[in-house]
PDB file of C-alpha atoms and ligand atoms in Angstrom:
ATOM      1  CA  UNK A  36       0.000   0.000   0.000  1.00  0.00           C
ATOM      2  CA  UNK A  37       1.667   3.160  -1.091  1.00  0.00           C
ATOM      3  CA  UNK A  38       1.523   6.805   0.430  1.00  0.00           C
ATOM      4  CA  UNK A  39      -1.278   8.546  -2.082  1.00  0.00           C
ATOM      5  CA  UNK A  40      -3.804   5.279  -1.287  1.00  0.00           C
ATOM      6  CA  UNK A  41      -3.299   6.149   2.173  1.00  0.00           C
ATOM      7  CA  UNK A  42      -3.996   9.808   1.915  1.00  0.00           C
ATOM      8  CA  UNK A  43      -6.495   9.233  -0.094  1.00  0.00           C
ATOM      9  CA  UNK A  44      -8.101   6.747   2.636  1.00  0.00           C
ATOM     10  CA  UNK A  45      -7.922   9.498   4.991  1.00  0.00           C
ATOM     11  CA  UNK A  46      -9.146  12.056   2.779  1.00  0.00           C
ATOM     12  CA  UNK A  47     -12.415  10.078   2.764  1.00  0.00           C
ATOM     13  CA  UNK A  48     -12.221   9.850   6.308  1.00  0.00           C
ATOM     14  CA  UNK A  49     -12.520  13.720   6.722  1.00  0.00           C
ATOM     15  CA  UNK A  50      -8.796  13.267   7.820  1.00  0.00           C
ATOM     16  CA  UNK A  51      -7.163  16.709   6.602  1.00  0.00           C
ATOM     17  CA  UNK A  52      -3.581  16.121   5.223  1.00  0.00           C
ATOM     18  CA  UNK A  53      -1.026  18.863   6.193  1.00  0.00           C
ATOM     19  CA  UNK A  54       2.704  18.825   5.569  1.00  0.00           C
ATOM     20  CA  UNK A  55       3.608  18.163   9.426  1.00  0.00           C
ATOM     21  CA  UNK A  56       0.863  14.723   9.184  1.00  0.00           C
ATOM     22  CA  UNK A  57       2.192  13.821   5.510  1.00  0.00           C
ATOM     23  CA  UNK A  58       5.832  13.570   6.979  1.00  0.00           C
ATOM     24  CA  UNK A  59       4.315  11.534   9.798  1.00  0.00           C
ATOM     25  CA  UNK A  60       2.975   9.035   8.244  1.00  0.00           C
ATOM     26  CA  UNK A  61       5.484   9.249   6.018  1.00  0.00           C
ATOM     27  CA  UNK A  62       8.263   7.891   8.373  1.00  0.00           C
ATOM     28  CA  UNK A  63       5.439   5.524  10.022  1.00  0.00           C
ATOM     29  CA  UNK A  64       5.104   4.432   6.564  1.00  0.00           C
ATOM     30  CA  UNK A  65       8.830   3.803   6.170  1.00  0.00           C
ATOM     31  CA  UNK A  66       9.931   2.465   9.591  1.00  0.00           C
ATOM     32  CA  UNK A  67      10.865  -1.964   9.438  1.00  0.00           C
ATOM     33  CA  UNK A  68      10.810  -1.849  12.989  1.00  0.00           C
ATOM     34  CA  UNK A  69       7.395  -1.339  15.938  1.00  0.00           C
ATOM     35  CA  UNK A  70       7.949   1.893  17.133  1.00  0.00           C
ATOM     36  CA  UNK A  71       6.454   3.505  19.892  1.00  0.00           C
ATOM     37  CA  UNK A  72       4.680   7.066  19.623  1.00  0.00           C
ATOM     38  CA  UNK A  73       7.058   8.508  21.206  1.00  0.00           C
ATOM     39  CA  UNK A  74       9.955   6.486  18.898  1.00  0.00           C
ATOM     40  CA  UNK A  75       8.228   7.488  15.975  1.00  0.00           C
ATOM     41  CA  UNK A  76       8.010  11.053  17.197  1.00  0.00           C
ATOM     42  CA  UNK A  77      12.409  11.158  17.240  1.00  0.00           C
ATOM     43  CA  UNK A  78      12.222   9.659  14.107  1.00  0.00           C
ATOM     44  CA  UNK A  79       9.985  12.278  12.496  1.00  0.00           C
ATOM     45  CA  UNK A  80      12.496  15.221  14.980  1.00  0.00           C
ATOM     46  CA  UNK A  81      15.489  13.663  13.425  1.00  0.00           C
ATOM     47  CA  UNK A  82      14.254  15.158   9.698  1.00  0.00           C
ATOM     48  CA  UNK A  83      14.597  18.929  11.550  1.00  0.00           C
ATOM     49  CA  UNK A  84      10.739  19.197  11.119  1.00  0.00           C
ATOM     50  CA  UNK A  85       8.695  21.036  14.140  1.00  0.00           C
ATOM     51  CA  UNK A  86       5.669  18.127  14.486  1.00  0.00           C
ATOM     52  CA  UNK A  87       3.986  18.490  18.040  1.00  0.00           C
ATOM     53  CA  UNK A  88       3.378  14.895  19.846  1.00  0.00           C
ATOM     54  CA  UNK A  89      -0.071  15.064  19.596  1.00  0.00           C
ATOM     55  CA  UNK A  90      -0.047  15.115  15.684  1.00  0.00           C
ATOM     56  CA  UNK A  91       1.966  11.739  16.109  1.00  0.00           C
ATOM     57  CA  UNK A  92      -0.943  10.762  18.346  1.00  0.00           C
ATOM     58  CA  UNK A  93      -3.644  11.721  16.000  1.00  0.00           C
ATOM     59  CA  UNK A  94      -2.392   9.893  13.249  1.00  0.00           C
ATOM     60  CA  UNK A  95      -1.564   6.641  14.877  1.00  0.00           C
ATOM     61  CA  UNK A  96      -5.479   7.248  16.615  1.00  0.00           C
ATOM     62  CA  UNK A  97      -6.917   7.492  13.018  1.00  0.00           C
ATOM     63  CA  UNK A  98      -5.064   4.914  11.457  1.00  0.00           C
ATOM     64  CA  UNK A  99      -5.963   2.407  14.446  1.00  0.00           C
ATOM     65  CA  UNK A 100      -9.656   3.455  13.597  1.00  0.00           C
ATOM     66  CA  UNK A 101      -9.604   2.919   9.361  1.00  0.00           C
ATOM     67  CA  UNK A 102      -7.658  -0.622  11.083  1.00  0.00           C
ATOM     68  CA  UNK A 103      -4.465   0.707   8.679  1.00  0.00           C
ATOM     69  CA  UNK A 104      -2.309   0.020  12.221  1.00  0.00           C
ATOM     70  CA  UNK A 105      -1.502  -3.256  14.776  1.00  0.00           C
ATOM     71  CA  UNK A 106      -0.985  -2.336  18.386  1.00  0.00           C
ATOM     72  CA  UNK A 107       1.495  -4.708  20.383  1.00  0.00           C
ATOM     73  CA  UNK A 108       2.179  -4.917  23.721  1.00  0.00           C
ATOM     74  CA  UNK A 109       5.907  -5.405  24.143  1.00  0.00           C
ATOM     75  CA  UNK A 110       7.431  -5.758  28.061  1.00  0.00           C
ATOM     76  CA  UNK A 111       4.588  -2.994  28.921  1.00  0.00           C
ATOM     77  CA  UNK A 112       5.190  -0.596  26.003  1.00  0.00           C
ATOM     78  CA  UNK A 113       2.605  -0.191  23.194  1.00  0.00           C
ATOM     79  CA  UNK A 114       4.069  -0.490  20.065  1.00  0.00           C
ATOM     80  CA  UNK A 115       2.446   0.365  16.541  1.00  0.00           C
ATOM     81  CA  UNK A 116       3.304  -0.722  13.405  1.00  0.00           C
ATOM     82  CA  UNK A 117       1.749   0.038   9.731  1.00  0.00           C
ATOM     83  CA  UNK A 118      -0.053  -2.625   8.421  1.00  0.00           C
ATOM     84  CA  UNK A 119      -2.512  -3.145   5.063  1.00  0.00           C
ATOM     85  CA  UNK A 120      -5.703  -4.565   4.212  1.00  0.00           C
ATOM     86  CA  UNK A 121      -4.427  -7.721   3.429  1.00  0.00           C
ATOM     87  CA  UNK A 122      -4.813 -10.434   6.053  1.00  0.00           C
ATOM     88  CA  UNK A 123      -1.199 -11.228   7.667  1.00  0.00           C
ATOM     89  CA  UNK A 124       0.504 -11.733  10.637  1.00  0.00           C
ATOM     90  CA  UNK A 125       3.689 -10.358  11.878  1.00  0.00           C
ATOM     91  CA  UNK A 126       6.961 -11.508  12.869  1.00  0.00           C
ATOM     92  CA  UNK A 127       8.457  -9.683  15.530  1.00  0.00           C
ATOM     93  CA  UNK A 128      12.297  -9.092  16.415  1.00  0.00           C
ATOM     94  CA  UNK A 129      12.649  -9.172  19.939  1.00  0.00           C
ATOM     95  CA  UNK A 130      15.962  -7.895  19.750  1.00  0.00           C
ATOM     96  CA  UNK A 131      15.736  -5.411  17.108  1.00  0.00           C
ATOM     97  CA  UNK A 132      11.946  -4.752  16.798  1.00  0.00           C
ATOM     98  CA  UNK A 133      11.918  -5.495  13.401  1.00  0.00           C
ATOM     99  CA  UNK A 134       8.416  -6.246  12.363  1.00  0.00           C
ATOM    100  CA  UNK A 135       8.344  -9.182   9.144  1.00  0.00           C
ATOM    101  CA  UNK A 136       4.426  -9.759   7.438  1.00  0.00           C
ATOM    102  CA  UNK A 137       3.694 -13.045   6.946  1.00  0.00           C
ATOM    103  CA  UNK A 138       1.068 -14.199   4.581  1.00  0.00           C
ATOM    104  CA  UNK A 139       0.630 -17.490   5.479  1.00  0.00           C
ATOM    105  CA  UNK A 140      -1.957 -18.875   7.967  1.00  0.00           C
ATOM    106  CA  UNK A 141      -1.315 -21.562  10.893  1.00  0.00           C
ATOM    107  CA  UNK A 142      -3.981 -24.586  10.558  1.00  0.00           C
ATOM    108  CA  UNK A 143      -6.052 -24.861  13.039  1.00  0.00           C
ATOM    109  CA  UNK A 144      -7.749 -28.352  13.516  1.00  0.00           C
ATOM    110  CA  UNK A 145     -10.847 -28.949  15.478  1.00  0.00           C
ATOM    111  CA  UNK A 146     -12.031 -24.954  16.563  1.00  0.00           C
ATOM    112  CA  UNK A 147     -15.693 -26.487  16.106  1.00  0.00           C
ATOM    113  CA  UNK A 148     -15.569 -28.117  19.036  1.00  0.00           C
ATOM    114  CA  UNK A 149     -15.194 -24.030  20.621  1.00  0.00           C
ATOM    115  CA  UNK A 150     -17.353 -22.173  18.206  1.00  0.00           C
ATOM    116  CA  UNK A 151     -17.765 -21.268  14.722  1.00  0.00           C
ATOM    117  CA  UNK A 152     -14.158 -18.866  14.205  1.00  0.00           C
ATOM    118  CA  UNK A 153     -14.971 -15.964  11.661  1.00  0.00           C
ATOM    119  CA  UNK A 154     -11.625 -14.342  12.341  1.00  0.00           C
ATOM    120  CA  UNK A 155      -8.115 -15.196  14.184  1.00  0.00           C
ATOM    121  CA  UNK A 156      -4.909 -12.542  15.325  1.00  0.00           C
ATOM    122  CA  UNK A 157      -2.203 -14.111  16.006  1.00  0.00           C
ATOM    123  CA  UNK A 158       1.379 -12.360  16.341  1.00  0.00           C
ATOM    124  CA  UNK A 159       5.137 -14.076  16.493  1.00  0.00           C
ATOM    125  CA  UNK A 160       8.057 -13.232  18.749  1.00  0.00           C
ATOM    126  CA  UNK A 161      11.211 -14.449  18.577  1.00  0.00           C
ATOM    127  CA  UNK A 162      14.317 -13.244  16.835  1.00  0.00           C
ATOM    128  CA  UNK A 163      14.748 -12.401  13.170  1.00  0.00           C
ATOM    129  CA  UNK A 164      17.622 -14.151  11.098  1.00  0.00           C
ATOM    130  CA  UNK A 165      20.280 -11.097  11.154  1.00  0.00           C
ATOM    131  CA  UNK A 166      19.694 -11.293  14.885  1.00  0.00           C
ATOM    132  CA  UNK A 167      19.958 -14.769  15.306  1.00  0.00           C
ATOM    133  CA  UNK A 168      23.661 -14.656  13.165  1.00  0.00           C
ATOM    134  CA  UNK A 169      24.978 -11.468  15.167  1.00  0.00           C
ATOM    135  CA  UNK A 170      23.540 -11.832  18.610  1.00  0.00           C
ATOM    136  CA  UNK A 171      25.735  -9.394  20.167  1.00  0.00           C
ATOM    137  CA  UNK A 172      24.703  -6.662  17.834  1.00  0.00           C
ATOM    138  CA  UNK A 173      24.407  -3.207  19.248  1.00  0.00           C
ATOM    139  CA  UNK A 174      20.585  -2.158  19.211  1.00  0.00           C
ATOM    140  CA  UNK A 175      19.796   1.325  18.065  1.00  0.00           C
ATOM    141  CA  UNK A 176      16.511   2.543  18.106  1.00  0.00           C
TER     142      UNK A 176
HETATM  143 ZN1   ZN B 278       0.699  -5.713   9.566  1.00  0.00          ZN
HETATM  144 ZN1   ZN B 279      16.254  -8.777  14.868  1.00  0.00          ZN
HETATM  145 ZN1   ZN B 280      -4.135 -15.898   9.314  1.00  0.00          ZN
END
């Protein structure tokens, strides 16, 4: 899902776009890794651009409402991470809070016995490849 199909999802939403949300969503957009809002707050400070914490809010509270966002809890934190349309699950980096999509579905044998399922969420943990091979690696967030 690219930038201008986002935009244009919030456009429809009555969701105005201004130059300090663009670059916002933006870097939300572009970040590998589950940030937090206040990570993805540095991340949009780091491009020398005044955005005020509550437009990072905003736009993490919208996209959580048009379900364009997954919410994690990680060792207390809430963590956010873009996410499309298309049903997936992620793949989380413990270490480096990398965030992977995977399109492929667990089967699940015998849920009649519970109910009739009409959805499932499921998230992984563990530690991505590049993490596994250089466990030592210095984290930066
Ligand atoms: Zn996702
Ligand atoms: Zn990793
Ligand atoms: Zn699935």
């Amino acid at each position: 899902m690219d930038i201008d199909s986002v935009k244009e999802l919030l456009h429809q939403n009555n969701f105005r776009i201004t130059y300090e949300r663009e670059l916002v969503l933006d870097t939300f957009l572009k970040t590998e890794k589950i940030v937090t809002p206040a990570q993805l707050f540095e991340l949009v400070q780091r491009k020398h651009v005044r955005v005020g914490l509550t437009t990072v809010y905003r736009l993490l509270e919208v996209l959580t409402k048009l379900d364009l966002t997954t919410p994690f809890l990680v060792n207390g934190e809430i963590y956010y991470t873009f996410c499309t349309h298309q049903h997936h699950h992620h793949f989380i980096c413990l270490h480096c809070r990398r965030v992977q999509d995977v399109f492929e579905c667990l089967p699940f044998q015998n849920i009649s016995r519970y109910g009739t399922m009409t959805s499932h969420k499921i998230d992984l943990f563990g530690y991505c490849v590049t993490c596994e091979r250089e466990p030592s690696q210095e984290v930066k967030h």
